[in-house]
Coordinates of N, CA and C in Angstrom, one line a residue:
X203 N 12.5 13.6 3.6 CA 11.9 14.5 2.5 C 10.5 14.0 2.2
X204 N 10.4 12.7 2.1 CA 9.0 12.2 1.8 C 8.0 12.5 2.9
X205 N 8.5 12.4 4.2 CA 7.6 12.7 5.3 C 7.1 14.1 5.3
X206 N 8.1 15.0 4.9 CA 7.7 16.4 4.8 C 6.7 16.7 3.7
X207 N 6.9 16.0 2.6 CA 6.0 16.1 1.4 C 4.6 15.6 1.8
X208 N 4.5 14.5 2.5 CA 3.2 13.9 2.9 C 2.5 14.9 3.9
X209 N 3.3 15.5 4.8 CA 2.8 16.5 5.7 C 2.2 17.7 5.0
X210 N 2.9 18.1 4.0 CA 2.4 19.3 3.1 C 1.1 18.9 2.5
X211 N 1.0 17.7 1.9 CA -0.2 17.2 1.3 C -1.3 17.2 2.3
X212 N -1.0 16.7 3.6 CA -2.0 16.6 4.6 C -2.6 18.0 4.9
X213 N -1.8 19.0 4.9 CA -2.3 20.4 5.2 C -2.9 21.1 4.0
X214 N -2.4 20.9 2.8 CA -2.8 21.7 1.7 C -3.9 21.0 0.9
X215 N -3.7 19.7 0.6 CA -4.6 19.0 -0.3 C -5.7 18.2 0.4
X216 N -5.4 17.5 1.5 CA -6.4 16.7 2.2 C -7.6 17.4 2.5
X217 N -7.6 18.7 3.0 CA -8.8 19.4 3.4 C -9.7 19.7 2.2
X218 N -9.1 19.6 1.0 CA -9.9 19.9 -0.3 C -10.7 18.7 -0.7
X219 N -10.4 17.5 -0.2 CA -11.1 16.3 -0.6 C -12.5 16.3 0.0
X220 N -13.5 15.8 -0.7 CA -14.8 15.6 -0.2 C -14.7 14.9 1.2
X221 N -15.5 15.3 2.1 CA -15.4 14.7 3.5 C -15.5 13.1 3.5
X222 N -16.3 12.5 2.6 CA -16.4 11.1 2.5 C -15.1 10.4 2.0
X223 N -14.2 11.2 1.4 CA -12.9 10.6 0.9 C -11.7 10.9 1.8
X224 N -11.9 11.7 2.8 CA -10.7 12.1 3.6 C -10.1 11.0 4.3
X225 N -10.9 10.0 4.8 CA -10.3 8.9 5.5 C -9.3 8.1 4.6
X226 N -9.8 7.9 3.3 CA -8.9 7.2 2.3 C -7.7 8.0 2.0
X227 N -7.9 9.4 1.9 CA -6.7 10.2 1.6 C -5.7 10.2 2.7
X228 N -6.2 10.2 4.0 CA -5.3 10.2 5.1 C -4.6 8.8 5.2
X229 N -5.3 7.7 4.9 CA -4.7 6.4 4.9 C -3.6 6.3 3.8
X230 N -3.9 6.9 2.7 CA -2.8 6.9 1.6 C -1.6 7.7 2.0
X231 N -1.8 8.8 2.6 CA -0.7 9.6 3.1 C 0.1 8.9 4.2
X232 N -0.5 8.2 5.0 CA 0.1 7.5 6.1 C 1.0 6.3 5.5
X233 N 0.4 5.6 4.5 CA 1.2 4.5 3.9 C 2.4 5.1 3.1
X234 N 2.2 6.2 2.5 CA 3.3 6.8 1.7 C 4.4 7.4 2.5
X235 N 4.1 7.8 3.8 CA 5.1 8.4 4.6 C 6.1 7.4 5.1
X236 N 5.8 6.1 5.0 CA 6.7 5.0 5.5 C 7.7 4.8 4.4
X237 N 9.0 4.9 4.7 CA 10.1 4.6 3.8 C 10.6 3.2 4.0
X238 N 10.5 2.5 2.9 CA 11.0 1.1 3.0 C 12.2 0.9 2.0
X239 N 12.1 -0.1 1.1 CA 13.1 -0.4 0.1 C 13.4 0.9 -0.7
X240 N 14.7 1.1 -1.0 CA 15.1 2.2 -1.8 C 16.1 1.7 -2.9
X241 N 16.0 2.4 -4.1 CA 16.8 2.1 -5.2 C 16.9 3.3 -6.1
X242 N 17.9 3.3 -7.0 CA 18.0 4.4 -8.0 C 16.8 4.2 -9.0
X243 N 16.0 5.3 -9.1 CA 14.8 5.2 -10.0 C 14.7 6.4 -10.9
X244 N 14.0 6.1 -12.0 CA 13.8 7.2 -13.0 C 13.0 8.3 -12.4
X245 N 11.9 8.0 -11.7 CA 11.2 9.0 -10.9 C 10.0 9.6 -11.7
X246 N 9.9 9.4 -13.0 CA 8.8 9.9 -13.8 C 8.5 9.1 -15.0
X247 N 8.4 7.8 -14.7 CA 8.2 6.8 -15.8 C 6.8 6.7 -16.2
X248 N 6.4 7.5 -17.2 CA 5.0 7.5 -17.8 C 5.1 7.5 -19.3
X249 N 3.9 7.4 -19.9 CA 3.8 7.3 -21.3 C 4.8 8.1 -22.1
X250 N 4.9 9.4 -21.8 CA 5.7 10.3 -22.6 C 7.2 10.0 -22.5
X251 N 7.6 9.2 -21.6 CA 9.0 9.0 -21.4 C 9.5 7.6 -21.8
X252 N 8.5 6.8 -22.3 CA 8.8 5.4 -22.7 C 8.7 5.4 -24.2
X253 N 9.7 5.0 -24.9 CA 9.7 5.0 -26.4 C 9.7 3.5 -26.8
X254 N 8.9 3.3 -27.9 CA 8.8 2.0 -28.5 C 8.9 2.0 -30.0
X255 N 9.4 0.9 -30.5 CA 9.6 0.8 -31.9 C 9.3 -0.7 -32.3
X256 N 8.4 -0.8 -33.2 CA 7.9 -2.2 -33.7 C 7.5 -3.0 -32.5
X257 N 6.7 -2.4 -31.6 CA 6.2 -3.1 -30.4 C 7.1 -3.5 -29.3
X258 N 8.3 -2.9 -29.4 CA 9.3 -3.3 -28.4 C 9.9 -2.0 -27.7
X259 N 10.3 -2.1 -26.5 CA 10.9 -0.9 -25.8 C 12.2 -0.5 -26.5
X260 N 12.3 0.7 -26.9 CA 13.5 1.2 -27.6 C 14.2 2.3 -26.8
X261 N 13.6 2.8 -25.7 CA 14.3 3.8 -24.9 C 13.4 4.4 -23.9
X262 N 14.1 5.0 -22.9 CA 13.5 5.7 -21.8 C 14.1 7.1 -21.8
X263 N 13.4 8.2 -21.9 CA 13.9 9.5 -21.9 C 13.5 10.3 -20.7
X264 N 14.1 11.5 -20.6 CA 13.8 12.5 -19.5 C 14.1 12.0 -18.2
X265 N 15.4 11.9 -17.9 CA 15.9 11.4 -16.6 C 16.1 12.5 -15.6
X266 N 15.4 13.6 -15.8 CA 15.6 14.8 -14.9 C 15.1 14.6 -13.4
X267 N 14.3 13.6 -13.2 CA 13.7 13.3 -11.9 C 14.4 12.1 -11.2
X268 N 15.5 11.6 -11.8 CA 16.1 10.4 -11.2 C 16.5 10.7 -9.7
X269 N 16.3 9.7 -8.9 CA 16.6 9.8 -7.5 C 16.6 8.4 -6.8
X270 N 17.1 8.4 -5.6 CA 17.0 7.1 -4.8 C 15.6 7.2 -4.1
X271 N 14.8 6.2 -4.4 CA 13.4 6.2 -3.8 C 12.9 4.8 -3.9
X272 N 11.6 4.6 -3.6 CA 10.9 3.3 -3.6 C 10.9 2.9 -5.1
X273 N 11.4 1.7 -5.4 CA 11.3 1.2 -6.8 C 9.9 1.0 -7.3
X274 N 8.9 0.9 -6.4 CA 7.6 0.8 -6.8 C 7.1 2.0 -7.6
X275 N 7.7 3.2 -7.3 CA 7.4 4.4 -8.0 C 7.5 4.2 -9.5
X276 N 8.6 3.6 -10.0 CA 8.8 3.4 -11.4 C 7.8 2.4 -12.0
X277 N 7.1 1.7 -11.2 CA 6.2 0.7 -11.7 C 4.7 1.2 -11.6
X278 N 4.5 2.4 -11.0 CA 3.2 2.9 -10.8 C 2.4 3.0 -12.1
X279 N 2.9 3.7 -13.1 CA 2.2 3.9 -14.3 C 2.1 2.6 -15.1
X280 N 3.2 1.8 -15.2 CA 3.2 0.6 -16.0 C 2.2 -0.5 -15.5
X281 N 2.0 -0.5 -14.1 CA 1.1 -1.6 -13.6 C -0.3 -1.1 -13.4
X282 N -0.5 0.2 -13.4 CA -1.8 0.7 -13.0 C -2.5 1.6 -14.1
X283 N -1.8 2.0 -15.1 CA -2.4 2.9 -16.1 C -2.2 2.5 -17.5
X284 N -1.9 1.2 -17.7 CA -1.6 0.7 -19.0 C -2.6 -0.5 -19.3
X285 N -2.5 -1.0 -20.5 CA -3.3 -2.2 -20.8 C -2.9 -3.4 -19.9
X286 N -3.9 -4.3 -19.8 CA -3.6 -5.5 -19.0 C -2.4 -6.3 -19.5
X287 N -2.3 -6.5 -20.9 CA -1.2 -7.2 -21.4 C 0.2 -6.6 -21.1
X288 N 0.2 -5.2 -21.2 CA 1.4 -4.5 -20.9 C 1.8 -4.6 -19.5
X289 N 0.8 -4.4 -18.6 CA 1.1 -4.5 -17.1 C 1.5 -6.0 -16.8
X290 N 0.9 -7.0 -17.4 CA 1.3 -8.3 -17.1 C 2.7 -8.6 -17.6
X291 N 3.1 -8.1 -18.7 CA 4.5 -8.3 -19.2 C 5.5 -7.6 -18.3
X292 N 5.2 -6.4 -17.8 CA 6.1 -5.7 -16.9 C 6.2 -6.5 -15.6
X293 N 5.0 -6.9 -15.0 CA 5.0 -7.7 -13.8 C 5.8 -9.0 -13.9
X294 N 5.6 -9.7 -15.0 CA 6.4 -10.9 -15.2 C 7.9 -10.7 -15.4
X295 N 8.2 -9.6 -16.1 CA 9.6 -9.3 -16.4 C 10.4 -8.9 -15.1
X296 N 9.8 -8.3 -14.2 CA 10.5 -7.9 -13.0 C 10.2 -8.8 -11.8
X297 N 9.3 -9.8 -11.9 CA 9.0 -10.7 -10.8 C 8.5 -10.0 -9.6
X298 N 7.3 -9.5 -9.6 CA 6.8 -8.7 -8.6 C 6.2 -9.5 -7.4
X299 N 6.4 -8.9 -6.2 CA 5.7 -9.5 -5.0 C 4.5 -8.6 -4.8
X300 N 3.5 -9.1 -4.0 CA 2.3 -8.4 -3.8 C 2.5 -7.0 -3.1
X301 N 3.5 -6.9 -2.2 CA 3.7 -5.7 -1.5 C 4.2 -4.6 -2.5
X302 N 5.1 -4.9 -3.4 CA 5.5 -3.9 -4.4 C 4.4 -3.5 -5.3
X303 N 3.5 -4.5 -5.7 CA 2.4 -4.1 -6.5 C 1.5 -3.2 -5.7
X304 N 1.2 -3.4 -4.5 CA 0.4 -2.5 -3.6 C 1.0 -1.2 -3.5
X305 N 2.3 -1.1 -3.4 CA 3.0 0.2 -3.3 C 2.9 1.0 -4.6
X306 N 3.0 0.2 -5.7 CA 2.8 0.9 -7.0 C 1.4 1.5 -7.2
X307 N 0.4 0.8 -6.6 CA -1.0 1.4 -6.6 C -1.0 2.7 -5.7
X308 N -0.3 2.6 -4.6 CA -0.2 3.8 -3.7 C 0.4 5.0 -4.5
X309 N 1.5 4.7 -5.1 CA 2.2 5.8 -5.9 C 1.3 6.4 -7.0
X310 N 0.6 5.5 -7.7 CA -0.3 6.0 -8.7 C -1.4 6.8 -8.2
X311 N -2.0 6.4 -7.0 CA -3.0 7.2 -6.4 C -2.5 8.5 -5.9
X312 N -1.2 8.6 -5.5 CA -0.7 9.8 -4.9 C -0.3 10.8 -6.0
X313 N -0.1 10.4 -7.2 CA 0.4 11.3 -8.3 C -0.4 12.6 -8.5
X314 N -1.7 12.6 -8.5 CA -2.4 13.8 -8.7 C -2.3 14.8 -7.5
X315 N -1.8 14.4 -6.3 CA -1.7 15.3 -5.2 C -0.7 16.4 -5.5
X316 N 0.3 16.1 -6.2 CA 1.3 17.1 -6.6 C 0.7 18.2 -7.5
X317 N -0.1 17.8 -8.4 CA -0.8 18.7 -9.3 C -1.7 19.6 -8.5
X318 N -2.5 19.1 -7.6 CA -3.4 19.9 -6.8 C -2.6 20.9 -5.9
X319 N -1.5 20.4 -5.3 CA -0.7 21.3 -4.5 C -0.1 22.4 -5.3
X320 N 0.3 22.1 -6.5 CA 0.9 23.2 -7.4 C -0.2 24.2 -7.8
X321 N -1.4 23.7 -8.1 CA -2.5 24.7 -8.5 C -2.9 25.5 -7.3
X322 N -3.0 24.9 -6.1 CA -3.4 25.6 -4.9 C -2.4 26.8 -4.7
X323 N -1.1 26.5 -4.8 CA -0.1 27.5 -4.6 C -0.2 28.6 -5.6
X324 N -0.6 28.3 -6.8 CA -0.7 29.2 -7.9 C -2.0 30.1 -7.7
X325 N -3.1 29.4 -7.3 CA -4.4 30.1 -7.0 C -4.2 31.1 -5.9
X326 N -3.5 30.7 -4.8 CA -3.3 31.6 -3.7 C -2.6 32.8 -4.2
X327 N -1.6 32.6 -5.1 CA -0.8 33.7 -5.5 C -1.6 34.6 -6.5
X328 N -2.4 34.1 -7.4 CA -3.0 34.8 -8.5 C -4.5 35.0 -8.4
X329 N -5.2 34.0 -7.8 CA -6.6 34.1 -7.6 C -7.4 34.4 -8.9
X330 N -7.0 33.7 -10.0 CA -7.7 34.0 -11.3 C -8.7 32.9 -11.6
X331 N -9.6 33.2 -12.5 CA -10.6 32.3 -13.0 C -10.0 31.1 -13.6
X332 N -9.0 31.3 -14.4 CA -8.3 30.1 -15.0 C -7.8 29.2 -14.0
X333 N -7.2 29.7 -13.0 CA -6.6 28.9 -11.9 C -7.7 28.1 -11.2
X334 N -8.9 28.8 -11.0 CA -10.0 28.1 -10.4 C -10.5 26.9 -11.2
X335 N -10.5 27.0 -12.5 CA -10.9 25.9 -13.4 C -9.8 24.8 -13.3
X336 N -8.5 25.3 -13.2 CA -7.4 24.3 -13.1 C -7.5 23.5 -11.8
X337 N -7.9 24.2 -10.7 CA -8.1 23.5 -9.4 C -9.2 22.5 -9.5
X338 N -10.3 22.8 -10.1 CA -11.5 21.9 -10.2 C -11.0 20.7 -11.1
X339 N -10.3 20.9 -12.1 CA -9.9 19.8 -13.0 C -8.9 18.9 -12.2
X340 N -7.9 19.5 -11.5 CA -6.9 18.7 -10.8 C -7.6 18.0 -9.7
X341 N -8.6 18.6 -9.0 CA -9.3 17.9 -7.9 C -10.2 16.7 -8.5
X342 N -10.7 16.9 -9.7 CA -11.5 15.8 -10.4 C -10.6 14.6 -10.6
X343 N -9.4 14.8 -11.1 CA -8.5 13.7 -11.3 C -8.1 13.1 -9.9
X344 N -7.9 13.9 -8.9 CA -7.5 13.4 -7.6 C -8.7 12.5 -7.0
X345 N -9.9 13.0 -7.1 CA -11.0 12.3 -6.6 C -11.2 11.0 -7.3
X346 N -11.1 11.0 -8.6 CA -11.2 9.8 -9.4 C -10.1 8.8 -9.0
X347 N -8.9 9.3 -8.7 CA -7.8 8.4 -8.4 C -8.0 7.8 -7.0
X348 N -8.5 8.6 -6.0 CA -8.8 8.1 -4.7 C -9.9 7.0 -4.8
X349 N -11.0 7.3 -5.5 CA -12.0 6.3 -5.7 C -11.5 5.0 -6.3
X350 N -10.6 5.1 -7.3 CA -9.9 3.9 -7.9 C -9.1 3.2 -6.8
X351 N -8.4 3.9 -6.0 CA -7.5 3.3 -5.0 C -8.3 2.6 -3.9
X352 N -9.5 3.2 -3.6 CA -10.3 2.6 -2.6 C -10.8 1.2 -3.0
X353 N -11.0 1.0 -4.3 CA -11.5 -0.3 -4.8 C -10.5 -1.4 -4.6
X354 N -9.2 -1.0 -4.4 CA -8.1 -1.9 -4.1 C -7.9 -2.9 -5.2

């Protein structure tokens, strides 16, 4: 399923990237097409789904995307889009190896590709001005994320 998803991104999203970023985009898709370690994962572990009380984790909600996949997926947001102290606490708590950290970066870089794919499908169907603005916004996030990923 992941290989099919990466192939869809290759045909729908990759051509939309600026030419100077396509090599990075292709490299990301190739890395993500490889299936390695698998575990039961939340699948959408981001700010909105992590609850805290008095500075401590109090819950995780919205388990609708749970599936068996790469455990680095559940670390993507926590390690790459949070404060340094939060990311360090997570990394220390789960005892991360460099490969899993790298895969979490890959997952975080890949996240906007789904949004672009969704908007492209909607634009093709409706071809409205709003959808054009949505595509520009989604592509802006994707380009920023690829530039971030390139910095390694």
